[in-house]
XYZ file of C-alpha atoms in Angstrom:
559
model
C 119.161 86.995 106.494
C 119.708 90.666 105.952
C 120.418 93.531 103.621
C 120.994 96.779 103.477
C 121.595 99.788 101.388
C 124.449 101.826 100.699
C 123.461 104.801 102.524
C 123.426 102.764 105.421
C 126.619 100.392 105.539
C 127.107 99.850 109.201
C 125.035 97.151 110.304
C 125.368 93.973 113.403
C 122.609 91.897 115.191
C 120.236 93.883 117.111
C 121.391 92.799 120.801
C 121.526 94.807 124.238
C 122.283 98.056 122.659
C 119.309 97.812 120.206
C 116.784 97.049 122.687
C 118.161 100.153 124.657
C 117.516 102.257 121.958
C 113.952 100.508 121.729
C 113.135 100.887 125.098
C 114.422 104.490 125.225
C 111.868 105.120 122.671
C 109.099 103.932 124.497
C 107.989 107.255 125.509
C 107.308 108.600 122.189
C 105.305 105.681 120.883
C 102.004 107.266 122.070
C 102.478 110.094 118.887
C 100.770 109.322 115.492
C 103.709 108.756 113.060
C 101.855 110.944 110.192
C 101.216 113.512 112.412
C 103.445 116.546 112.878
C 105.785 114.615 115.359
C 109.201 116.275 114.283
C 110.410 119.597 114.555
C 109.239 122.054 112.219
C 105.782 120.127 112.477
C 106.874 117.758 109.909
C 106.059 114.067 110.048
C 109.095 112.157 110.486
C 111.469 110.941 107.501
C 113.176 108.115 109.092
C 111.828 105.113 110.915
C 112.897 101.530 112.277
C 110.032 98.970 113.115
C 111.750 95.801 115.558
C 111.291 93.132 116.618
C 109.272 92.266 114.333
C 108.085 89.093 112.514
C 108.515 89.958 109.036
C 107.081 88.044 105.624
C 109.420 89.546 102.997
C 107.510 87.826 100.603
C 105.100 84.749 99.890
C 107.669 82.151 101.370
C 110.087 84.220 103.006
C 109.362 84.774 107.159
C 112.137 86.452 109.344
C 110.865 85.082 112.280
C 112.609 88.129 114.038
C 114.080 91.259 112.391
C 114.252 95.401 111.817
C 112.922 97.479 108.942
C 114.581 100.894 108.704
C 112.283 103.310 106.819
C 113.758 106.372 105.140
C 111.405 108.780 103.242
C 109.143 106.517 102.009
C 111.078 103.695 100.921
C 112.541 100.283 102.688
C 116.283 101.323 103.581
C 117.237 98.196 105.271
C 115.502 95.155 106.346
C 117.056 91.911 108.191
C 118.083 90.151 111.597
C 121.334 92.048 112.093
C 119.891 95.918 111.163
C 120.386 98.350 113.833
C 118.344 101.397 113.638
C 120.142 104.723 112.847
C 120.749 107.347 115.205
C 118.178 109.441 113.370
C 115.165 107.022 113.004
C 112.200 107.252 115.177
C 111.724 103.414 116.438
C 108.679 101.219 116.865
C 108.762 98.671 118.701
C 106.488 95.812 117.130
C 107.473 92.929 119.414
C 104.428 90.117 118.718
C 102.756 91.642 115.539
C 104.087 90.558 112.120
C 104.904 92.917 109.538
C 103.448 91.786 105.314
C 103.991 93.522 102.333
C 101.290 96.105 101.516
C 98.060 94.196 100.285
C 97.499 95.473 96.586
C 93.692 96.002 95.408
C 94.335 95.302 91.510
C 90.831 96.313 90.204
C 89.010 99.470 92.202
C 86.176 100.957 90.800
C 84.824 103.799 92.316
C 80.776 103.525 91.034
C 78.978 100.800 93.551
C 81.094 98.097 92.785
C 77.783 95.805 92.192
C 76.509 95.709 88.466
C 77.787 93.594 85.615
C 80.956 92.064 85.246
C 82.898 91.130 88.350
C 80.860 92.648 90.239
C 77.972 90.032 91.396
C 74.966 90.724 89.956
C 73.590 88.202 87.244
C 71.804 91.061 85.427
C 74.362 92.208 82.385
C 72.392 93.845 80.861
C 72.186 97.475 81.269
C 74.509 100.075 81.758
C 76.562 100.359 85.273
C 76.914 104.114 84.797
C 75.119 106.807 82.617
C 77.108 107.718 79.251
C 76.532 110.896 77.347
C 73.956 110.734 74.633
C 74.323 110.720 71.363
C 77.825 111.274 69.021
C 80.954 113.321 71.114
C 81.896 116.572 70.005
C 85.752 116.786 69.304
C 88.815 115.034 67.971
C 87.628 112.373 69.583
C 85.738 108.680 68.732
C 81.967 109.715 67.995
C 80.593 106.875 70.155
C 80.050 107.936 73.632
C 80.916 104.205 75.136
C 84.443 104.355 73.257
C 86.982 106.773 74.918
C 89.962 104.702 75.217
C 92.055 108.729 76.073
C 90.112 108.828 79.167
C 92.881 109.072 81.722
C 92.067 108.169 85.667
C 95.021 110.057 86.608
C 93.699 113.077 85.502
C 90.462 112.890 87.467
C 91.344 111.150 90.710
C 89.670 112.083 93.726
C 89.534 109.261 96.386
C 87.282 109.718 99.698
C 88.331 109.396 102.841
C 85.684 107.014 103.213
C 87.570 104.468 100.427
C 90.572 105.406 101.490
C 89.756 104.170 105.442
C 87.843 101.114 104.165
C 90.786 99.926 102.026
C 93.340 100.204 104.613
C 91.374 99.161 107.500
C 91.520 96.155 105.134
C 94.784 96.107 105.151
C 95.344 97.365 101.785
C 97.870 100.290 100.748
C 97.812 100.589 96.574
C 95.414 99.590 94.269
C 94.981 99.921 90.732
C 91.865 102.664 89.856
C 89.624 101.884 87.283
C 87.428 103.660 84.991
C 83.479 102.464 85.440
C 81.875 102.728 82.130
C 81.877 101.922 78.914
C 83.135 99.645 76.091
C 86.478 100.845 75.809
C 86.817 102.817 78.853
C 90.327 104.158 78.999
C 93.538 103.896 81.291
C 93.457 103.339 84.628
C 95.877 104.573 87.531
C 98.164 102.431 90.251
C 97.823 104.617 93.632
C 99.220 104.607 97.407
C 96.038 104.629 99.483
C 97.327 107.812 101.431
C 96.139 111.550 102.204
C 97.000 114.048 100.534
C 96.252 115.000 96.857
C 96.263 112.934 93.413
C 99.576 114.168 92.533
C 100.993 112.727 95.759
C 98.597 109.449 95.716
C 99.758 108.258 92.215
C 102.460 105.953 91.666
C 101.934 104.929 87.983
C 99.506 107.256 85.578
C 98.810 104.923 82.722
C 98.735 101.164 83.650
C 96.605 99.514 81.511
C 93.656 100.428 79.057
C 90.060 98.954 80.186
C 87.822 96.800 78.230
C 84.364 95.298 78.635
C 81.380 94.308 76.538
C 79.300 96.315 77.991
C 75.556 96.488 75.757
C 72.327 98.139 76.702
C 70.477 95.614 75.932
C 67.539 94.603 73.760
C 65.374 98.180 72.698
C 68.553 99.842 73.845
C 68.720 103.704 72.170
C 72.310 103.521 72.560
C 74.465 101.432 70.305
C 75.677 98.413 71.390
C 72.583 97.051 72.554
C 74.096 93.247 72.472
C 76.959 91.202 72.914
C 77.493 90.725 69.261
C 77.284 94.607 68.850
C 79.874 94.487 72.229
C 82.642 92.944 69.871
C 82.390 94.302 66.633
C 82.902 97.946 68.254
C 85.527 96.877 70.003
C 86.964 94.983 66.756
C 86.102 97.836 64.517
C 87.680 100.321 66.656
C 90.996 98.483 67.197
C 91.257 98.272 63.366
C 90.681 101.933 62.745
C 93.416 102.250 65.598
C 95.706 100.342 63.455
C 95.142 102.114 60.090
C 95.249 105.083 62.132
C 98.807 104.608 63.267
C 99.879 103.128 60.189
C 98.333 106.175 58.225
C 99.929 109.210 61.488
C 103.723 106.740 60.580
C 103.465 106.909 56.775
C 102.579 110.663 56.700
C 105.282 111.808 59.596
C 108.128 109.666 57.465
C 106.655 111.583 53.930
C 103.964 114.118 53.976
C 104.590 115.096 49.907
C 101.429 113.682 47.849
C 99.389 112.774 50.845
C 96.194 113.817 52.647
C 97.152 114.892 56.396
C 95.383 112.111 58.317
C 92.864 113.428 60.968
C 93.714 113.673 64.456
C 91.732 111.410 66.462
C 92.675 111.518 70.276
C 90.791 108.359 71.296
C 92.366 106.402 68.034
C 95.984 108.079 69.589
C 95.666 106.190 72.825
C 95.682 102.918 71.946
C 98.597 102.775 70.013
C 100.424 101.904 72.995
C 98.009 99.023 73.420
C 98.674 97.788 69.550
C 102.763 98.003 70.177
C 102.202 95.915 73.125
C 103.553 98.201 75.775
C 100.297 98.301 77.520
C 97.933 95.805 78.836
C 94.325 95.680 78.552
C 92.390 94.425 81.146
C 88.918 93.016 80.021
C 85.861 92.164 82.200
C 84.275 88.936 81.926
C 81.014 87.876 83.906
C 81.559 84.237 83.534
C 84.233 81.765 81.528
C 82.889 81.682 78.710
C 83.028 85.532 77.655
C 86.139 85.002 79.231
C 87.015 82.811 75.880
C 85.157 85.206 73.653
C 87.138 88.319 74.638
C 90.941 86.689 74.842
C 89.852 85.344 71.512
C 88.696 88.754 70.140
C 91.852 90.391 71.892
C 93.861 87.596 70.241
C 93.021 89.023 66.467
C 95.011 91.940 67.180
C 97.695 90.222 69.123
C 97.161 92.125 72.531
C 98.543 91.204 75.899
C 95.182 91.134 78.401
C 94.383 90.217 82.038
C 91.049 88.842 82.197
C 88.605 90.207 85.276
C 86.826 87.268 85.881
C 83.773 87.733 87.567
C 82.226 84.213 87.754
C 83.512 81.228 89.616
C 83.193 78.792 86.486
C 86.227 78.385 85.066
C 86.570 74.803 86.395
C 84.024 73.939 83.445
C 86.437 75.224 81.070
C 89.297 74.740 82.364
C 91.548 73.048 79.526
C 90.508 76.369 77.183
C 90.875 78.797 80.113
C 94.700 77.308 80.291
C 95.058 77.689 77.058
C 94.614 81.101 76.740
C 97.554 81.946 78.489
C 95.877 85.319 80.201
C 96.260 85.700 83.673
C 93.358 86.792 86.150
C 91.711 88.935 88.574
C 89.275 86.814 90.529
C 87.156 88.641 92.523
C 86.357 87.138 96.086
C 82.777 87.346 96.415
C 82.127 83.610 95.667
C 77.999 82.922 95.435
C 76.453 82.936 98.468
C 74.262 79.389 99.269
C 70.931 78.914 97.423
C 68.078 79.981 99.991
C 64.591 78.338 100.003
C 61.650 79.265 102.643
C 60.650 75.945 103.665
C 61.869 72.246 103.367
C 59.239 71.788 100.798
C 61.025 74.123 98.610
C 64.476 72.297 99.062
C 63.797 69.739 96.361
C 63.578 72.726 93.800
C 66.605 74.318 94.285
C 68.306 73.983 91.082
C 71.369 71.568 91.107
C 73.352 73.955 88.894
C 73.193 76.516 91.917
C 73.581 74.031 94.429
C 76.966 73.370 92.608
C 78.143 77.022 91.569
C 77.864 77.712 95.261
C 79.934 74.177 96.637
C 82.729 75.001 93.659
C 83.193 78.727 93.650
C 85.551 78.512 97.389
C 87.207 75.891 94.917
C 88.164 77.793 92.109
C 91.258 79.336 93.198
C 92.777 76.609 93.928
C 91.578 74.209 91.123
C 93.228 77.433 88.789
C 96.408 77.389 91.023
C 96.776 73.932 90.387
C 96.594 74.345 86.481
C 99.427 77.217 86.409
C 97.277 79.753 85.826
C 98.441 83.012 87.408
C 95.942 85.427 89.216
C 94.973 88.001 91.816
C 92.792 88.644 94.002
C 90.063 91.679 94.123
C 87.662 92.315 96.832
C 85.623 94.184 94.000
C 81.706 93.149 94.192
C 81.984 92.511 98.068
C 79.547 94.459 100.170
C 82.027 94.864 103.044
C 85.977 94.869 101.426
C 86.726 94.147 105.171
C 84.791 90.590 104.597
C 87.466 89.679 101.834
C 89.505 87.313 104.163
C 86.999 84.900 105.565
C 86.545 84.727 101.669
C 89.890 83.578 101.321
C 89.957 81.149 104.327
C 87.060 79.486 102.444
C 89.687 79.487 99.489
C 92.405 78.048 101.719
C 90.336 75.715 103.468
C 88.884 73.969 99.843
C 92.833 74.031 99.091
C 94.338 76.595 98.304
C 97.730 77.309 99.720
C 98.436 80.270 102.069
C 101.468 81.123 100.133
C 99.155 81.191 96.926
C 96.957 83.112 98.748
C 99.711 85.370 99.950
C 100.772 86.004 96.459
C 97.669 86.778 95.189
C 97.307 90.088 97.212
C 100.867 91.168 97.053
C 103.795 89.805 94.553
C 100.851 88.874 91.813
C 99.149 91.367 91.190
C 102.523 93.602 91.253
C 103.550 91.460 88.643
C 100.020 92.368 86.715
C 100.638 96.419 87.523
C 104.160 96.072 86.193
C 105.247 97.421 89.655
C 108.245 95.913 90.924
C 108.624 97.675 94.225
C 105.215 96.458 95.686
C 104.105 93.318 96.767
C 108.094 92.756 98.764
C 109.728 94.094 101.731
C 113.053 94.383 100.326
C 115.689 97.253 99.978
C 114.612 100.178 97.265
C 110.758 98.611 97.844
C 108.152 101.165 98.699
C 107.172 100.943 102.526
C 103.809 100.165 101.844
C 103.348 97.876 104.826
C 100.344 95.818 106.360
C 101.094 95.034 109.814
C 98.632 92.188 112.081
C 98.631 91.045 115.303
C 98.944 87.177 114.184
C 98.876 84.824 110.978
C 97.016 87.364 108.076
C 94.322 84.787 107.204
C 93.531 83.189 110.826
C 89.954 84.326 112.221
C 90.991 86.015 115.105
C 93.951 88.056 113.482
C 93.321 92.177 113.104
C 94.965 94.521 110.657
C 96.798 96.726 113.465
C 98.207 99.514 111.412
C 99.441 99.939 107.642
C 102.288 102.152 106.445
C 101.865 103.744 103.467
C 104.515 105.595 101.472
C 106.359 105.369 105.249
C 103.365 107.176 106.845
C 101.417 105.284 109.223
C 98.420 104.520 109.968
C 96.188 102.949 112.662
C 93.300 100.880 111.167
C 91.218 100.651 114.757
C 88.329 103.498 115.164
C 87.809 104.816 118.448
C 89.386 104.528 122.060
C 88.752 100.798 122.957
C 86.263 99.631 125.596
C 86.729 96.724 128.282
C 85.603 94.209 126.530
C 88.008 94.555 123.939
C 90.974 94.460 126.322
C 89.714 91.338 127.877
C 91.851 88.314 128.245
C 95.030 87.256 129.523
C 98.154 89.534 129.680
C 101.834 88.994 129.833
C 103.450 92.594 131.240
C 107.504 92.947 131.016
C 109.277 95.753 133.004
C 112.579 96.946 132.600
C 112.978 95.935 135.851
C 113.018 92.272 134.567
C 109.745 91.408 136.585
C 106.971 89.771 134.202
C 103.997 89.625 135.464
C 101.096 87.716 134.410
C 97.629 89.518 133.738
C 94.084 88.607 133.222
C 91.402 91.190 132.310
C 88.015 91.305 132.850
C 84.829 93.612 132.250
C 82.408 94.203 134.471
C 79.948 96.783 135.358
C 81.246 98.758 132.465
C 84.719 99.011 133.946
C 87.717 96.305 134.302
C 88.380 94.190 136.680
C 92.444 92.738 137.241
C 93.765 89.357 138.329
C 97.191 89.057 139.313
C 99.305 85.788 138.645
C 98.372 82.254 137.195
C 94.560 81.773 137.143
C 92.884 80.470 140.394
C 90.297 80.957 142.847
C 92.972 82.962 145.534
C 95.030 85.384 142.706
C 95.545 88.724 143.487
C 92.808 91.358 142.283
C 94.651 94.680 141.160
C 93.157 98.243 140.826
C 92.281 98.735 137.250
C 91.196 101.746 135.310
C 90.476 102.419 131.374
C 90.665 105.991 130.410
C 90.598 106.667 126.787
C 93.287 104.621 125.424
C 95.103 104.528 128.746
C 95.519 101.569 130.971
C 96.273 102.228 134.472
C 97.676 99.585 136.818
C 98.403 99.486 140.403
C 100.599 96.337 141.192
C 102.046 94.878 144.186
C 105.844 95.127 145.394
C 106.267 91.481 144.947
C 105.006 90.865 141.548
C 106.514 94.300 140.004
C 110.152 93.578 141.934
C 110.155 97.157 143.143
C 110.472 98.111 146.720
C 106.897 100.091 146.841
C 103.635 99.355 144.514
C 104.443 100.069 141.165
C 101.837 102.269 139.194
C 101.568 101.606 135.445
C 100.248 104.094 132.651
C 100.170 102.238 129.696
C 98.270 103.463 126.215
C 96.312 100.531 124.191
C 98.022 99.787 120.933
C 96.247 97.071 119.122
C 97.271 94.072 121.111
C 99.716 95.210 122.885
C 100.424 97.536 126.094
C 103.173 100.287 125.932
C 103.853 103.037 128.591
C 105.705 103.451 131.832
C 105.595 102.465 135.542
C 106.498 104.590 138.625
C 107.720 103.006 141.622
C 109.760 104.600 144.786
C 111.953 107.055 143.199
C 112.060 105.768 139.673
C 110.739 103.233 137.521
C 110.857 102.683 133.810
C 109.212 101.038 130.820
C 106.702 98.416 130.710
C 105.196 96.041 127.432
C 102.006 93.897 127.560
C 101.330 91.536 125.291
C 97.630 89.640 125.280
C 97.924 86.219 125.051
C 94.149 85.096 124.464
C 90.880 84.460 126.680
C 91.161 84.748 130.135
């Protein structure tokens, strides 16, 4: 399979000549690619991952193929692509290449009160609202600004902005935190730089959630039941609001100039339909109530479910049509102290806990579309042995797949995430083996065509451990095994018995240097290798007699 684009016409299989090219690139592999690598200090426009395995999309593996990068979008991608004469190439031999995880609900307060967010106390506020009626063209109660833009206030950390892609994620949809009608959220490349660079899409979808202060509250609402009627009462003044702005723009003669209302204003877009509204929902059933409220007015909503109880209403849920977030922290087990206390622990827990892993794929199995959020999780970095409990109780990895990438693309009405594919961004999450097996690591993730390393830190011994398989251009392979010990490493040439070879071994920073014998490196003298750490694999030079040339270690488990 392959593709390319027109400004690129001249493609064949990547043979000898392409893995010159790679190879002759070797050298320059050790420079950051968002760094000022390129003359003029500017990062580089143009880039060409092979030998890669690449998932184009939930489904669809090239077991073996190229990805040309050119200024932030894919280019080309297939098995016959041969990188340009002007692309800087990375070689990715043994790590597989995914579409860009998406986050589809990030909200920037502490991610743990109300809604999907796991804590089983609704009632209070998640953030503090002004007191008291606004000031302004605007709706008088504070919990209803529906013109609130995120777009307009954006300001991500570098600490979210590491977390998420060390995660493997590179966009996600940002959220406003507060409120009953909380206003429009933003879709965003998780990259430096500044929120006129980091936003993709400005107004994505307008926020709901029945959010009350509960009972003695100051603020109004103070229950669920006050919850809906604002939001009912405020979509209907929306409506006469637009009908009243239409009727006086068409004939003004005879009439009363309608008031402007800002906050009424931004939800016409919502009425027409050309918006979405996403709506929180701590369990199923206010998942019912608010499609049904939403359903008066004829919106188009995406629940944010934060429960895993669906399954008990699971003909209705259907039946609503809406599609889903789900978030992934599932309910941890009941705890007791002591086995006396065993015997108490209610059954209704006992079974929330066994079903929530189930969910997903009870849902998938119904037809009902969703995505995934790591919203409400302590660590976002736990979210996949979350969804290897998901997978195990049944859910397919495809489903799985889609549920980070082409669904919830299909939920932010962006087409060019959530694929590799020509005209796609090159929003990229690469891993050095199957995305949702235990031992797999996010390696890097490309953002916008800007890379990024997701590992912190030089590595130590014990993280190079294990067995090695080192090619040189020579044609000599030589096998490896690793070892720490008394805080440095220790080398084994050849297969793995009592009389192999030991080889001189050093770890300096993220360099690797090897001393190996004629006979294994097929050079005339001892062959010395300098090779920098990159994720799993090895990449660097040797030196031997008068020349030498490149070298590529891949690890191939425990020693």
């Amino acid at each position: 399979m392959s593709s390319t684009s027109p400004t690129s016409p001249t493609t064949r299989r990547l043979g000898a000549a392409g893995l010159v090219l790679a190879a002759a690139t070797f050298a320059g592999l050790t420079a950051r690619a968002d760094g000022p690598d390129s003359p003029g200090g500017r990062p580089h426009r143009v880039h060409a991952l092979v030998d890669a395995r690449i998932v184009l999309r939930p489904g669809e593996v090239l077991e073996r193929g190229v990805i040309v990068i050119r200024d932030g979008v894919v280019e080309a991608v297939g098995a016959d692509v041969i990188p340009p004469p002007d692309a800087r190439v990375w070689d990715l031999r043994g790590l597989t290449v995914y579409p860009g995880l998406i986050e589809p609900y990030l909200r920037l307060d502490d991610g743990r009160r109300g809604g999907p967010r796991g804590d089983d106390d609704h009632d209070h506020e998640p953030a503090p609202a002004p007191k008291g009626p606004r000031k302004g063209a605007v709706h008088d109660n504070p919990k209803v600004t529906p013109e609130r833009s995120i777009a307009q206030e954006l300001a991500l950390s570098s600490d979210t902005l590491d977390g998420l892609r060390r995660a493997g994620f590179t966009a996600a949809l940002v959220v406003p935190e507060r409120g009953v009608l909380r206003g429009e959220s933003a879709l965003v490349s998780l990259r430096d730089g500044s929120a006129r660079e980091q936003v993709v899409a400005a107004r994505v979808a307008q926020h709901v959630a029945l959010e009350r202060g509960g009972w003695g509250a100051r603020a109004y609402p103070g229950s669920l039941m006050g919850a809906m009627a604002l939001v009912r009462q405020t979509l209907r003044d929306a409506q006469h609001h637009r009908a009243a702005t239409a009727a006086y723009a068409e004939d003004p003669l005879g009439q009363e100039r309608p008031e402007t209302n800002v906050s009424l204003d931004a939800l016409a877009p919502v009425l027409a339909r050309e918006r979405p509204v996403f709506v929180e929902a701590d369990d199923a059933q206010m998942l019912l109530r608010a499609t049904a409220l939403l359903g008066e007015f004829d919106l188009v909503p995406t629940v944010v479910l934060g429960a895993h109880d669906a399954h008990r209403w699971l003909g209705e849920v259907v039946a609503t049509g809406a599609p889903l977030v789900l978030s992934l922290n599932f309910a941890p087990p009941p705890r007791w102290d002591g086995p006396d206390e065993a015997e108490t622990v209610p059954l209704r827990a006992l079974r929330a806990w066994w079903l929530a892993a189930e969910e997903p794929a009870r849902l998938a199995d119904a037809g009902v579309r969703f995505a995934f959020t790591t919203q409400g999780l302590a660590d976002r970095g736990d979210w996949r042995a979350r969804a290897r409990q998901a997978i195990a109780r049944g859910l397919p990895e495809e489903v799985a797949l889609a549920a980070l990438t082409t669904a919830p693309a299909a939920l932010l009405r962006a087409p060019r995430l959530g694929v590799i594919a020509p005209g796609s961004l090159a929003s990229l999450t690469v891993t050095d083996g199957p995305l949702f097996a235990e031992d797999t690591s996010v390696v890097e993730v490309w953002v916008d065509g800007v890379r990024h390393l997701t590992r912190r830190g030089p590595p130590a011994p014990k993280d190079l451990a294990g067995a090695w398989q080192i090619e040189l251009e020579s044609g000599a392979v030589v096998r490896l095994a690793l070892e720490a010990r008394r805080g440095g490493l220790e080398a084994r040439l050849g297969d793995d018995a009592p009389d192999a070879r030991r080889a001189e071994a050093r770890l300096w920073r993220d360099r690797l240097e090897l001393v190996l014998p004629a006979d294994l490196a097929g050079t005339e003298r001892d062959a010395t290798l300098t090779l920098r750490v990159d994720g799993p694999r090895l990449l660097g030079r040797y030196e031997a007699n008068a020349g030498g040339g490149e070298a590529l270690g891949r690890h191939g488990g425990a020693a």
